[in-house]
Coordinates of N, CA and C in Angstrom, one line a residue:
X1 N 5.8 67.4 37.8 CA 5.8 67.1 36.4 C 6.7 68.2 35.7
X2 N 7.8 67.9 34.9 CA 8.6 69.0 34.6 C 8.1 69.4 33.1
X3 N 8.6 70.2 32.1 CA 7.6 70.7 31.1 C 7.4 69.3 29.9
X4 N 8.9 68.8 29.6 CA 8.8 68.2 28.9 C 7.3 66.9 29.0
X5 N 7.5 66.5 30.0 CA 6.2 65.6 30.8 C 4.8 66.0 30.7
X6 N 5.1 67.6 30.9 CA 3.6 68.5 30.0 C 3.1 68.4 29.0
X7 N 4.2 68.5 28.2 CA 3.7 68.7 26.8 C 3.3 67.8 26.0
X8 N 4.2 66.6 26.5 CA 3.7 64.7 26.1 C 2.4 64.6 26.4
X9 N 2.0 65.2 27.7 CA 0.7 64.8 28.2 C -0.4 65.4 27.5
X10 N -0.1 66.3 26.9 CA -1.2 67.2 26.3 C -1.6 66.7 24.9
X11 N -0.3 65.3 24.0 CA -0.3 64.9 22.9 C -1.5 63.7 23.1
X12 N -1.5 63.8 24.0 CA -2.8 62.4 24.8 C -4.2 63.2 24.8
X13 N -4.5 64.1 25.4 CA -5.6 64.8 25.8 C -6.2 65.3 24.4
X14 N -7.8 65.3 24.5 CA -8.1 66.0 22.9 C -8.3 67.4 23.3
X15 N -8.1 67.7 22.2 CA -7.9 69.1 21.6 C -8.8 69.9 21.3
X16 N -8.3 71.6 21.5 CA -9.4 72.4 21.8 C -9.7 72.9 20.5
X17 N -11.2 73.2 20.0 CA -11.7 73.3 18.9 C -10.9 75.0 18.4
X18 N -11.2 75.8 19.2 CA -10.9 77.2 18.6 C -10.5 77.6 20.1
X19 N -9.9 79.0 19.8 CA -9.6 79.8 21.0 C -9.8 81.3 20.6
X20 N -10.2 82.0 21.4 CA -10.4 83.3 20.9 C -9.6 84.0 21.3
X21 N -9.4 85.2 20.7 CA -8.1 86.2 20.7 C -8.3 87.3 20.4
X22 N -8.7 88.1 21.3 CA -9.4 89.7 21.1 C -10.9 89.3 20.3
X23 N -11.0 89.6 19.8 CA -12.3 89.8 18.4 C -12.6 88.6 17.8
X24 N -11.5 87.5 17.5 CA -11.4 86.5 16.6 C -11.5 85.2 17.2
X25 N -12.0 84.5 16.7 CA -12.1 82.8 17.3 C -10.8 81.9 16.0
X26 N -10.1 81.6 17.0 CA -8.5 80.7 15.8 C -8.9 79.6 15.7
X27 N -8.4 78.7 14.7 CA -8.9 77.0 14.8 C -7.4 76.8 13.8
X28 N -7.4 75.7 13.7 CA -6.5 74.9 12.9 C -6.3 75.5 11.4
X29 N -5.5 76.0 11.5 CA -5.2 76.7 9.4 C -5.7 77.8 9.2
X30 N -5.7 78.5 10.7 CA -5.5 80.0 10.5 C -4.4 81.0 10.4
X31 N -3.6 81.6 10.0 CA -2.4 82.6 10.1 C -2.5 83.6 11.6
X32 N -1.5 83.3 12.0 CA -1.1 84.3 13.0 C 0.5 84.9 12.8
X33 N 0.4 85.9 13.7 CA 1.8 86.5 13.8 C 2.1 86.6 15.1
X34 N 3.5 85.7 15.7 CA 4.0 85.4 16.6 C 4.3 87.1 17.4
X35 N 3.7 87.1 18.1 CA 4.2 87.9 19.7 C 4.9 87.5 21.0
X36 N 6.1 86.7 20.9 CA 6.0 85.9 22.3 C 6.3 87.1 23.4
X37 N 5.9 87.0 24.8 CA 6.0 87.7 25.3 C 7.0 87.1 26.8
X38 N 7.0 88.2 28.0 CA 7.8 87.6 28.9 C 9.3 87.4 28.7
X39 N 9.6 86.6 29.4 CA 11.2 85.9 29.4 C 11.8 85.7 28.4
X40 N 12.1 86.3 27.0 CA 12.4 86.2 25.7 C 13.6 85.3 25.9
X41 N 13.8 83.7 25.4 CA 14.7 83.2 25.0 C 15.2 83.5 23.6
X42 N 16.6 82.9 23.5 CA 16.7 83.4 21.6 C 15.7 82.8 20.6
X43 N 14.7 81.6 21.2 CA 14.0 81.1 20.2 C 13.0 82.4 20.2
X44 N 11.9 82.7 21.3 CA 10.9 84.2 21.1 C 11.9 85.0 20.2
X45 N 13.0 85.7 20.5 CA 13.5 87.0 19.7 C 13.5 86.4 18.1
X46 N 13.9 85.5 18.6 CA 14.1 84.7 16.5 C 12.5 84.9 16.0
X47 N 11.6 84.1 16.4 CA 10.4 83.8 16.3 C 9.7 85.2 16.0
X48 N 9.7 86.3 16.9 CA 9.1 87.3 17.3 C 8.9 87.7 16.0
X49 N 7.2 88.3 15.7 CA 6.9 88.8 14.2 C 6.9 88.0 13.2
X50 N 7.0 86.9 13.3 CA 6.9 85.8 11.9 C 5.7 85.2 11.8
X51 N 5.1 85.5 10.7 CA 3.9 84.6 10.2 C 4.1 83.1 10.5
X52 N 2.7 82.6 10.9 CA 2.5 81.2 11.6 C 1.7 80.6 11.1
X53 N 1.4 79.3 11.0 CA -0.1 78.5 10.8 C -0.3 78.1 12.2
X54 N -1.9 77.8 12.6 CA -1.5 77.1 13.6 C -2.4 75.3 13.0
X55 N -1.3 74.8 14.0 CA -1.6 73.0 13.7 C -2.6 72.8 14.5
X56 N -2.7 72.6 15.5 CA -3.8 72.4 16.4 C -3.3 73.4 17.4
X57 N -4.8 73.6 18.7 CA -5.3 73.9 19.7 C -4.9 72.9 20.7
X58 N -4.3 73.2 22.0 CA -3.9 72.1 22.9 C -3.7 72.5 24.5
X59 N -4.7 71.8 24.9 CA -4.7 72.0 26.2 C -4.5 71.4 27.4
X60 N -3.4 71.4 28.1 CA -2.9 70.8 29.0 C -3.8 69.9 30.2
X61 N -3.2 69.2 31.4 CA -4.0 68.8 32.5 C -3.8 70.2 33.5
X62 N -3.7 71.5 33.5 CA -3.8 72.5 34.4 C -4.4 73.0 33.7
X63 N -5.3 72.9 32.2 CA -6.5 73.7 31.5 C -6.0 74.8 30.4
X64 N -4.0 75.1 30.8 CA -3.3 75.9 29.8 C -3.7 75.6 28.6
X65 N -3.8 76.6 27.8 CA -4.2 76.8 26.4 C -3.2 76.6 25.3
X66 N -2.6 76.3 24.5 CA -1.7 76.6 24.2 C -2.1 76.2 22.5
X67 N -1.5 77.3 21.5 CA -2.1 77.4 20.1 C -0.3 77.0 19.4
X68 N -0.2 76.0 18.8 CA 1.0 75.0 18.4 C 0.9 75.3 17.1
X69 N 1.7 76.1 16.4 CA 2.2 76.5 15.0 C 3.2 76.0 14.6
X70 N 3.1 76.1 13.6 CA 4.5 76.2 12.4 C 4.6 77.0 11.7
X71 N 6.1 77.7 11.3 CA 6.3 79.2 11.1 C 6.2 79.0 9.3
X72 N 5.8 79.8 8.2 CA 5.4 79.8 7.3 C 6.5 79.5 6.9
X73 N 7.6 80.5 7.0 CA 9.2 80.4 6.5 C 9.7 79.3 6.9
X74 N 9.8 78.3 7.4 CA 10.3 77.6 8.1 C 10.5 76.3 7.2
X75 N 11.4 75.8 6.5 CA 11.8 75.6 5.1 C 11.6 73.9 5.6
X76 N 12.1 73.5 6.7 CA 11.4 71.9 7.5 C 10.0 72.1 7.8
X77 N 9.4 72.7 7.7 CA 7.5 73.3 8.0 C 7.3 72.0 8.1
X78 N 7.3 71.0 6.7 CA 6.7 70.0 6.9 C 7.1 68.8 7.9
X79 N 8.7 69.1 8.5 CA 8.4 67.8 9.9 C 7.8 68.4 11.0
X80 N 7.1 69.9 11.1 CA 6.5 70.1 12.1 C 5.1 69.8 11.8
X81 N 4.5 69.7 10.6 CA 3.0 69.2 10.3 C 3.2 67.6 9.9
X82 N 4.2 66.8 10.5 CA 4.4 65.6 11.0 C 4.5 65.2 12.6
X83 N 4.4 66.5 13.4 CA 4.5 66.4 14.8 C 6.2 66.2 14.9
X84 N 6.6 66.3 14.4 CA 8.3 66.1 14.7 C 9.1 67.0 15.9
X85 N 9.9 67.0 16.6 CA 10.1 67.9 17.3 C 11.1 69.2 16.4
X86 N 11.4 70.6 17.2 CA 11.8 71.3 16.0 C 11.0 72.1 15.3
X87 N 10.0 71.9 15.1 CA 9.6 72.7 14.0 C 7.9 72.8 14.4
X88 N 7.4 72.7 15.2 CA 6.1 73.1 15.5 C 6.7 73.9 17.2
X89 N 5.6 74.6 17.4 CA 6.0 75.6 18.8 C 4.8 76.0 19.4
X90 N 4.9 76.1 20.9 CA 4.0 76.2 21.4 C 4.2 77.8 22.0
X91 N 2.6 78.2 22.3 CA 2.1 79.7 22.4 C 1.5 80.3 23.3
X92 N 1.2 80.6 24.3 CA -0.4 81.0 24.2 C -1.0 81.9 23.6
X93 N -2.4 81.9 23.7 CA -3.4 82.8 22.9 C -2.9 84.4 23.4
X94 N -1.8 84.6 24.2 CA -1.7 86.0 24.1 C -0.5 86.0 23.6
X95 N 0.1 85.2 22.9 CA 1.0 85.6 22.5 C 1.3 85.7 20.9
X96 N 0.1 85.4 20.2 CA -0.2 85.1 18.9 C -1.1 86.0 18.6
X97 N -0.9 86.5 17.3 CA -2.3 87.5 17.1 C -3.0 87.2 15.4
X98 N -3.7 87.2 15.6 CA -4.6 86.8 13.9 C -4.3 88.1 13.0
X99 N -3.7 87.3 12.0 CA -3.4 87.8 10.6 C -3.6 89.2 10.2
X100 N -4.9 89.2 10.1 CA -5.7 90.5 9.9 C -5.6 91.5 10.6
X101 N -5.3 91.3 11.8 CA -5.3 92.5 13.0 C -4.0 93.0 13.4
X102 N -2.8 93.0 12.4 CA -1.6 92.9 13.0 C -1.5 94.5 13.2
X103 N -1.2 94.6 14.4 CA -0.7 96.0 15.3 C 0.6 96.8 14.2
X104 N 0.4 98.3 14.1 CA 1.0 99.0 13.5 C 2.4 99.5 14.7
X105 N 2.6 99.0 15.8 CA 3.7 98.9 16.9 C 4.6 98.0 16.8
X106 N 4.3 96.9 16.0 CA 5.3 95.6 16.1 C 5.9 95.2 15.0

């Protein structure tokens, strides 16, 4: 199954209520600040540090986690809180950190 095939699949499967992240439990219409980590494509470096919503919790058929935002600034915001492609992004929970707790290193 190649990723794109993943991610369709995961638009099928229901969704995960909260996920927790250090100290905090996230749910739908919480603020985060993007950390991507790993293999930085230009989309992570762009992304990296920007205030997020997240839209839903979504979890794959291998049990991956993954916390699907839309970036605050993000001036099309609203075709990604239409599911549009483009404008919502997928995460995991380490790569996202809650609002309140933002690290004085990043």
């Amino acid at each position: 199954m190649d990723s794109w095939e993943s991610l369709e699949s995961m638009e099928n499967k229901p969704g995960v209520q909260s996920v927790r992240v250090g100290d905090v439990d996230l749910k739908q219409g919480d603020q985060v600040v993007l950390r991507p980590r790993g293999g930085s494509d230009i989309m992570d470096i762009v992304l990296a540090g920007k205030t997020a919503t997240i839209e839903s919790i979504m979890q794959d058929y291998e049990d991956r986690v993954y916390v699907v935002v839309t970036v605050d600034d993000d001036p099309g915001k609203e075709f990604g809180l239409e599911r549009k492609p483009g404008h919502r992004f997928f995460f995991s929970p380490f790569e996202v950190e809650p609002l309140g707790s933002i690290r004085s290193d990043g």
